[in-house]
Structures are given as C-alpha cells and as structure tokens.
Amino acid sequence: SDVTLGYVWASSVDVSKSISDFCVTSGMTPSPFDCWLAERGLLTFRLRYQKAQDNAIRLAKAMSEHPNISKILYPLRQDHPDFATAQNLLGNQGCNMVSFELAEKTREAANRLVENLQEIAFAPTLGDIGTTLSHPASSSHRGLSIEERSLLGISEGFFRVSVGIEDGDTLIDVFSQALSKLAL
C-alpha cells in the first residue's frame, strides 16, 4: 500500500519496444523512490499475499452462511460463475478479493452495513495490508445508470472487500457482527 505501480509485458520484442518508448516519452516512468518502495514490498509479498488469500477464503465461506447475504463471489467457490476458468488460470490461488451482495439490495442497507463496519476502512480503491471495503454503486461505478450497473450485477447492496492480513477470526467476527445488525 506504499506505492501504486503497474507492469506491462509483451512477448513480442517490437511491441515491448513500442510500450517502453511510449512510457518514457509520456513520462510514465516511476521515480527512484517509488521503485525502492516497490522493491522493499516484494521482499514480503508472498507471505502477505498468502495470508490475505487464506483470510479471503475463510471470510467468503463464513459470509456465504450468513442470512443477510444473498450472493458471494470468490473464484475458488464452486458456485462462482467463472469457477472453471479460475481453476484453469489460477489453480488453487484464488486472490484476496471477495465480493458479496446483501439480501436487502438497497442503499439504506448498504449505508447501515458501512456504519456497522467501523473497524473496516471504507475506500474507493482496494489494496492494502488492512482489509478495505468498497461500494461500487457509490464509487467505481457511480457514473453508470442503475440499469447499466444492474447489467453488470452491481446492485445497491453489492460490495467488494480487499481482504488484508489481520487475524482471520477477528475479521470474520467483525463482518458477522455488522451483518447481524442488519434487519432481514
């Protein structure tokens, strides 16, 4: 969470050179400090990623059993619409992102959940060592109409969670308690 960088790779030497030329010409190169931060983060990336992924698997399972949740999206779950593709591409690596939809798909229910999740950072973007919560209807997809969001499966009760490396049991308890405070 110290730095935001991207990586582009192409198997074609010509395409790689075109990408590199564009990035250098347009100033899309990171500073030495950003490179140092990224390199420093790589030293513990594998440990952090595994812990976050393990927490995500557990959180997805626990939330799928909660009566105030109507849908869970996690690529390692057999009920995920792209489960076969995820298995083919990712094997047993599922990522640290969990999406879910409240049984009550209203902005009011979404607001109550956010208020009840005081321990979880509400963020318009995702990715940190701490768990963050995003509400696409009011952040990343707010520019779309209700109908356009609906076509994408994004209701007012839809959330994304970037699961962090906290204690897994504590994380599950925080979400379970917040969800239990919602009226069915």
mmCIF file of C-alpha atoms in Angstrom:
data_model
loop_
_atom_site.group_PDB
_atom_site.id
_atom_site.type_symbol
_atom_site.label_atom_id
_atom_site.label_comp_id
_atom_site.label_asym_id
_atom_site.label_seq_id
_atom_site.Cartn_x
_atom_site.Cartn_y
_atom_site.Cartn_z
ATOM 1 C CA SER A 1 0.000 0.000 0.000
ATOM 2 C CA ASP A 2 3.036 2.282 -0.140
ATOM 3 C CA VAL A 3 3.099 2.691 -3.893
ATOM 4 C CA THR A 4 0.944 2.297 -6.978
ATOM 5 C CA LEU A 5 2.735 0.904 -9.997
ATOM 6 C CA GLY A 6 1.839 -1.216 -12.966
ATOM 7 C CA TYR A 7 3.673 -3.708 -15.089
ATOM 8 C CA VAL A 8 3.240 -4.382 -18.781
ATOM 9 C CA TRP A 9 4.842 -7.298 -20.565
ATOM 10 C CA ALA A 10 4.673 -8.416 -24.177
ATOM 11 C CA SER A 11 6.188 -11.484 -25.802
ATOM 12 C CA SER A 12 6.893 -9.530 -28.984
ATOM 13 C CA VAL A 13 10.120 -7.503 -28.928
ATOM 14 C CA ASP A 14 8.556 -4.902 -31.230
ATOM 15 C CA VAL A 15 5.503 -4.485 -29.023
ATOM 16 C CA SER A 16 7.701 -4.280 -25.899
ATOM 17 C CA LYS A 17 9.799 -1.555 -27.512
ATOM 18 C CA SER A 18 6.668 0.379 -28.521
ATOM 19 C CA ILE A 19 5.338 0.180 -24.961
ATOM 20 C CA SER A 20 8.676 1.238 -23.497
ATOM 21 C CA ASP A 21 9.047 4.134 -25.944
ATOM 22 C CA PHE A 22 5.529 5.362 -25.142
ATOM 23 C CA CYS A 23 6.062 5.161 -21.380
ATOM 24 C CA VAL A 24 9.386 7.002 -21.499
ATOM 25 C CA THR A 25 8.092 9.643 -23.931
ATOM 26 C CA SER A 26 4.905 10.328 -21.971
ATOM 27 C CA GLY A 27 6.618 10.356 -18.571
ATOM 28 C CA MET A 28 5.013 7.178 -17.269
ATOM 29 C CA THR A 29 8.169 6.028 -15.534
ATOM 30 C CA PRO A 30 8.328 5.651 -11.752
ATOM 31 C CA SER A 31 10.619 7.702 -9.566
ATOM 32 C CA PRO A 32 13.593 6.037 -7.865
ATOM 33 C CA PHE A 33 11.736 6.302 -4.544
ATOM 34 C CA ASP A 34 8.671 4.509 -5.969
ATOM 35 C CA CYS A 35 10.967 1.782 -7.304
ATOM 36 C CA TRP A 36 12.606 1.419 -3.886
ATOM 37 C CA LEU A 37 9.202 1.166 -2.179
ATOM 38 C CA ALA A 38 8.080 -1.485 -4.672
ATOM 39 C CA GLU A 39 11.279 -3.478 -4.285
ATOM 40 C CA ARG A 40 11.049 -3.299 -0.491
ATOM 41 C CA GLY A 41 7.453 -4.579 -0.660
ATOM 42 C CA LEU A 42 8.430 -7.520 -2.845
ATOM 43 C CA LEU A 43 10.504 -8.981 -0.007
ATOM 44 C CA THR A 44 7.377 -9.891 1.984
ATOM 45 C CA PHE A 45 4.831 -10.050 -0.823
ATOM 46 C CA ARG A 46 4.478 -13.836 -0.873
ATOM 47 C CA LEU A 47 3.797 -14.006 2.880
ATOM 48 C CA ARG A 48 1.319 -11.114 2.794
ATOM 49 C CA TYR A 49 -0.476 -12.456 -0.270
ATOM 50 C CA GLN A 50 -0.840 -15.963 1.187
ATOM 51 C CA LYS A 51 -2.196 -14.647 4.495
ATOM 52 C CA ALA A 52 -4.660 -12.308 2.740
ATOM 53 C CA GLN A 53 -5.791 -15.107 0.429
ATOM 54 C CA ASP A 54 -6.257 -17.523 3.337
ATOM 55 C CA ASN A 55 -8.341 -14.880 5.122
ATOM 56 C CA ALA A 56 -10.395 -14.285 1.963
ATOM 57 C CA ILE A 57 -11.209 -17.977 1.608
ATOM 58 C CA ARG A 58 -12.358 -18.129 5.230
ATOM 59 C CA LEU A 59 -14.309 -14.856 5.023
ATOM 60 C CA ALA A 60 -16.101 -15.947 1.835
ATOM 61 C CA LYS A 61 -17.148 -19.208 3.474
ATOM 62 C CA ALA A 62 -18.362 -17.530 6.659
ATOM 63 C CA MET A 63 -20.278 -14.828 4.792
ATOM 64 C CA SER A 64 -21.901 -17.367 2.468
ATOM 65 C CA GLU A 65 -23.595 -18.872 5.531
ATOM 66 C CA HIS A 66 -24.994 -15.553 6.790
ATOM 67 C CA PRO A 67 -28.734 -14.976 6.226
ATOM 68 C CA ASN A 68 -28.225 -11.279 5.356
ATOM 69 C CA ILE A 69 -26.042 -12.199 2.355
ATOM 70 C CA SER A 70 -27.685 -13.254 -0.903
ATOM 71 C CA LYS A 71 -24.563 -13.807 -3.010
ATOM 72 C CA ILE A 72 -20.821 -14.359 -2.549
ATOM 73 C CA LEU A 73 -18.318 -14.092 -5.377
ATOM 74 C CA TYR A 74 -14.941 -15.707 -4.813
ATOM 75 C CA PRO A 75 -13.139 -17.571 -7.617
ATOM 76 C CA LEU A 76 -12.345 -20.697 -5.565
ATOM 77 C CA ARG A 77 -16.005 -21.276 -4.714
ATOM 78 C CA GLN A 78 -17.751 -23.808 -6.929
ATOM 79 C CA ASP A 79 -20.790 -21.525 -7.182
ATOM 80 C CA HIS A 80 -18.723 -18.736 -8.775
ATOM 81 C CA PRO A 81 -19.866 -18.215 -12.396
ATOM 82 C CA ASP A 82 -16.260 -18.418 -13.639
ATOM 83 C CA PHE A 83 -15.085 -21.205 -11.333
ATOM 84 C CA ALA A 84 -13.830 -23.448 -14.162
ATOM 85 C CA THR A 85 -11.935 -20.593 -15.798
ATOM 86 C CA ALA A 86 -10.450 -19.568 -12.441
ATOM 87 C CA GLN A 87 -9.331 -23.151 -11.805
ATOM 88 C CA ASN A 88 -7.717 -23.271 -15.223
ATOM 89 C CA LEU A 89 -5.936 -19.937 -14.840
ATOM 90 C CA LEU A 90 -5.262 -19.733 -11.112
ATOM 91 C CA GLY A 91 -5.167 -23.324 -9.901
ATOM 92 C CA ASN A 92 -5.570 -23.154 -6.126
ATOM 93 C CA GLN A 93 -4.715 -19.444 -5.916
ATOM 94 C CA GLY A 94 -7.945 -17.532 -5.509
ATOM 95 C CA CYS A 95 -6.808 -13.977 -4.647
ATOM 96 C CA ASN A 96 -7.741 -11.759 -1.726
ATOM 97 C CA MET A 97 -10.872 -10.175 -3.242
ATOM 98 C CA VAL A 98 -14.321 -11.174 -2.028
ATOM 99 C CA SER A 99 -17.489 -9.643 -3.427
ATOM 100 C CA PHE A 100 -20.883 -10.023 -1.853
ATOM 101 C CA GLU A 101 -24.422 -8.795 -2.112
ATOM 102 C CA LEU A 102 -26.696 -8.030 0.784
ATOM 103 C CA ALA A 103 -30.053 -9.801 0.884
ATOM 104 C CA GLU A 104 -31.610 -6.331 1.143
ATOM 105 C CA LYS A 105 -30.273 -4.684 -2.014
ATOM 106 C CA THR A 106 -30.902 -1.064 -1.034
ATOM 107 C CA ARG A 107 -28.665 1.955 -0.443
ATOM 108 C CA GLU A 108 -30.114 2.206 3.059
ATOM 109 C CA ALA A 109 -28.973 -1.332 3.905
ATOM 110 C CA ALA A 110 -25.578 -0.608 2.353
ATOM 111 C CA ASN A 111 -25.223 2.525 4.476
ATOM 112 C CA ARG A 112 -26.191 0.623 7.636
ATOM 113 C CA LEU A 113 -23.563 -2.027 6.890
ATOM 114 C CA VAL A 114 -20.831 0.566 6.376
ATOM 115 C CA GLU A 115 -21.831 2.269 9.645
ATOM 116 C CA ASN A 116 -21.685 -1.094 11.428
ATOM 117 C CA LEU A 117 -18.248 -1.923 9.988
ATOM 118 C CA GLN A 118 -16.397 0.824 11.843
ATOM 119 C CA GLU A 119 -13.273 -1.370 12.112
ATOM 120 C CA ILE A 120 -13.021 -1.807 8.315
ATOM 121 C CA ALA A 121 -11.755 1.059 6.173
ATOM 122 C CA PHE A 122 -14.304 2.208 3.595
ATOM 123 C CA ALA A 123 -12.292 3.057 0.492
ATOM 124 C CA PRO A 124 -12.974 3.965 -3.141
ATOM 125 C CA THR A 125 -9.965 1.861 -4.157
ATOM 126 C CA LEU A 126 -8.783 -1.509 -2.990
ATOM 127 C CA GLY A 127 -5.454 -2.947 -1.969
ATOM 128 C CA ASP A 128 -3.706 -2.625 1.364
ATOM 129 C CA ILE A 129 -2.392 -4.889 4.095
ATOM 130 C CA GLY A 130 -5.512 -3.987 6.073
ATOM 131 C CA THR A 131 -8.946 -5.032 4.881
ATOM 132 C CA THR A 132 -10.822 -2.375 2.921
ATOM 133 C CA LEU A 133 -14.436 -2.237 1.788
ATOM 134 C CA SER A 134 -15.694 -0.699 -1.440
ATOM 135 C CA HIS A 135 -19.236 0.040 -2.579
ATOM 136 C CA PRO A 136 -19.114 0.115 -6.417
ATOM 137 C CA ALA A 137 -22.550 1.743 -6.802
ATOM 138 C CA SER A 138 -21.285 4.826 -4.964
ATOM 139 C CA SER A 139 -17.639 4.745 -6.049
ATOM 140 C CA SER A 140 -16.114 2.965 -9.056
ATOM 141 C CA HIS A 141 -19.416 2.535 -10.952
ATOM 142 C CA ARG A 142 -21.299 5.636 -9.745
ATOM 143 C CA GLY A 143 -21.227 7.137 -13.247
ATOM 144 C CA LEU A 144 -23.380 4.321 -14.611
ATOM 145 C CA SER A 145 -27.144 4.300 -14.512
ATOM 146 C CA ILE A 146 -28.965 1.850 -12.264
ATOM 147 C CA GLU A 147 -29.834 -0.192 -15.368
ATOM 148 C CA GLU A 148 -26.202 -0.288 -16.558
ATOM 149 C CA ARG A 149 -24.993 -1.361 -13.108
ATOM 150 C CA SER A 150 -27.724 -3.999 -12.988
ATOM 151 C CA LEU A 151 -26.470 -5.488 -16.262
ATOM 152 C CA LEU A 152 -23.071 -5.846 -14.575
ATOM 153 C CA GLY A 153 -24.594 -7.448 -11.475
ATOM 154 C CA ILE A 154 -23.937 -4.391 -9.302
ATOM 155 C CA SER A 155 -26.879 -3.551 -7.070
ATOM 156 C CA GLU A 156 -27.027 -1.003 -4.251
ATOM 157 C CA GLY A 157 -26.309 -3.913 -1.901
ATOM 158 C CA PHE A 158 -23.164 -5.079 -3.722
ATOM 159 C CA PHE A 159 -19.741 -4.709 -2.052
ATOM 160 C CA ARG A 160 -16.136 -5.630 -2.739
ATOM 161 C CA VAL A 161 -13.719 -6.491 0.034
ATOM 162 C CA SER A 162 -9.961 -6.387 -0.383
ATOM 163 C CA VAL A 163 -9.070 -8.776 2.417
ATOM 164 C CA GLY A 164 -5.966 -7.961 4.415
ATOM 165 C CA ILE A 165 -3.637 -9.807 6.740
ATOM 166 C CA GLU A 166 -5.439 -9.239 10.036
ATOM 167 C CA ASP A 167 -6.300 -12.116 12.313
ATOM 168 C CA GLY A 168 -8.809 -14.178 10.326
ATOM 169 C CA ASP A 169 -11.087 -14.987 13.260
ATOM 170 C CA THR A 170 -11.301 -11.313 14.226
ATOM 171 C CA LEU A 171 -12.087 -10.325 10.644
ATOM 172 C CA ILE A 172 -14.888 -12.886 10.394
ATOM 173 C CA ASP A 173 -16.308 -11.717 13.737
ATOM 174 C CA VAL A 174 -16.290 -8.063 12.639
ATOM 175 C CA PHE A 175 -18.230 -8.859 9.456
ATOM 176 C CA SER A 176 -20.600 -11.304 11.189
ATOM 177 C CA GLN A 177 -21.494 -8.798 13.899
ATOM 178 C CA ALA A 178 -22.048 -5.972 11.388
ATOM 179 C CA LEU A 179 -24.189 -8.188 9.166
ATOM 180 C CA SER A 180 -26.223 -9.412 12.154
ATOM 181 C CA LYS A 181 -27.204 -5.806 12.932
ATOM 182 C CA LEU A 182 -28.986 -5.514 9.568
ATOM 183 C CA ALA A 183 -32.711 -6.150 9.604
ATOM 184 C CA LEU A 184 -33.832 -9.022 7.415
#
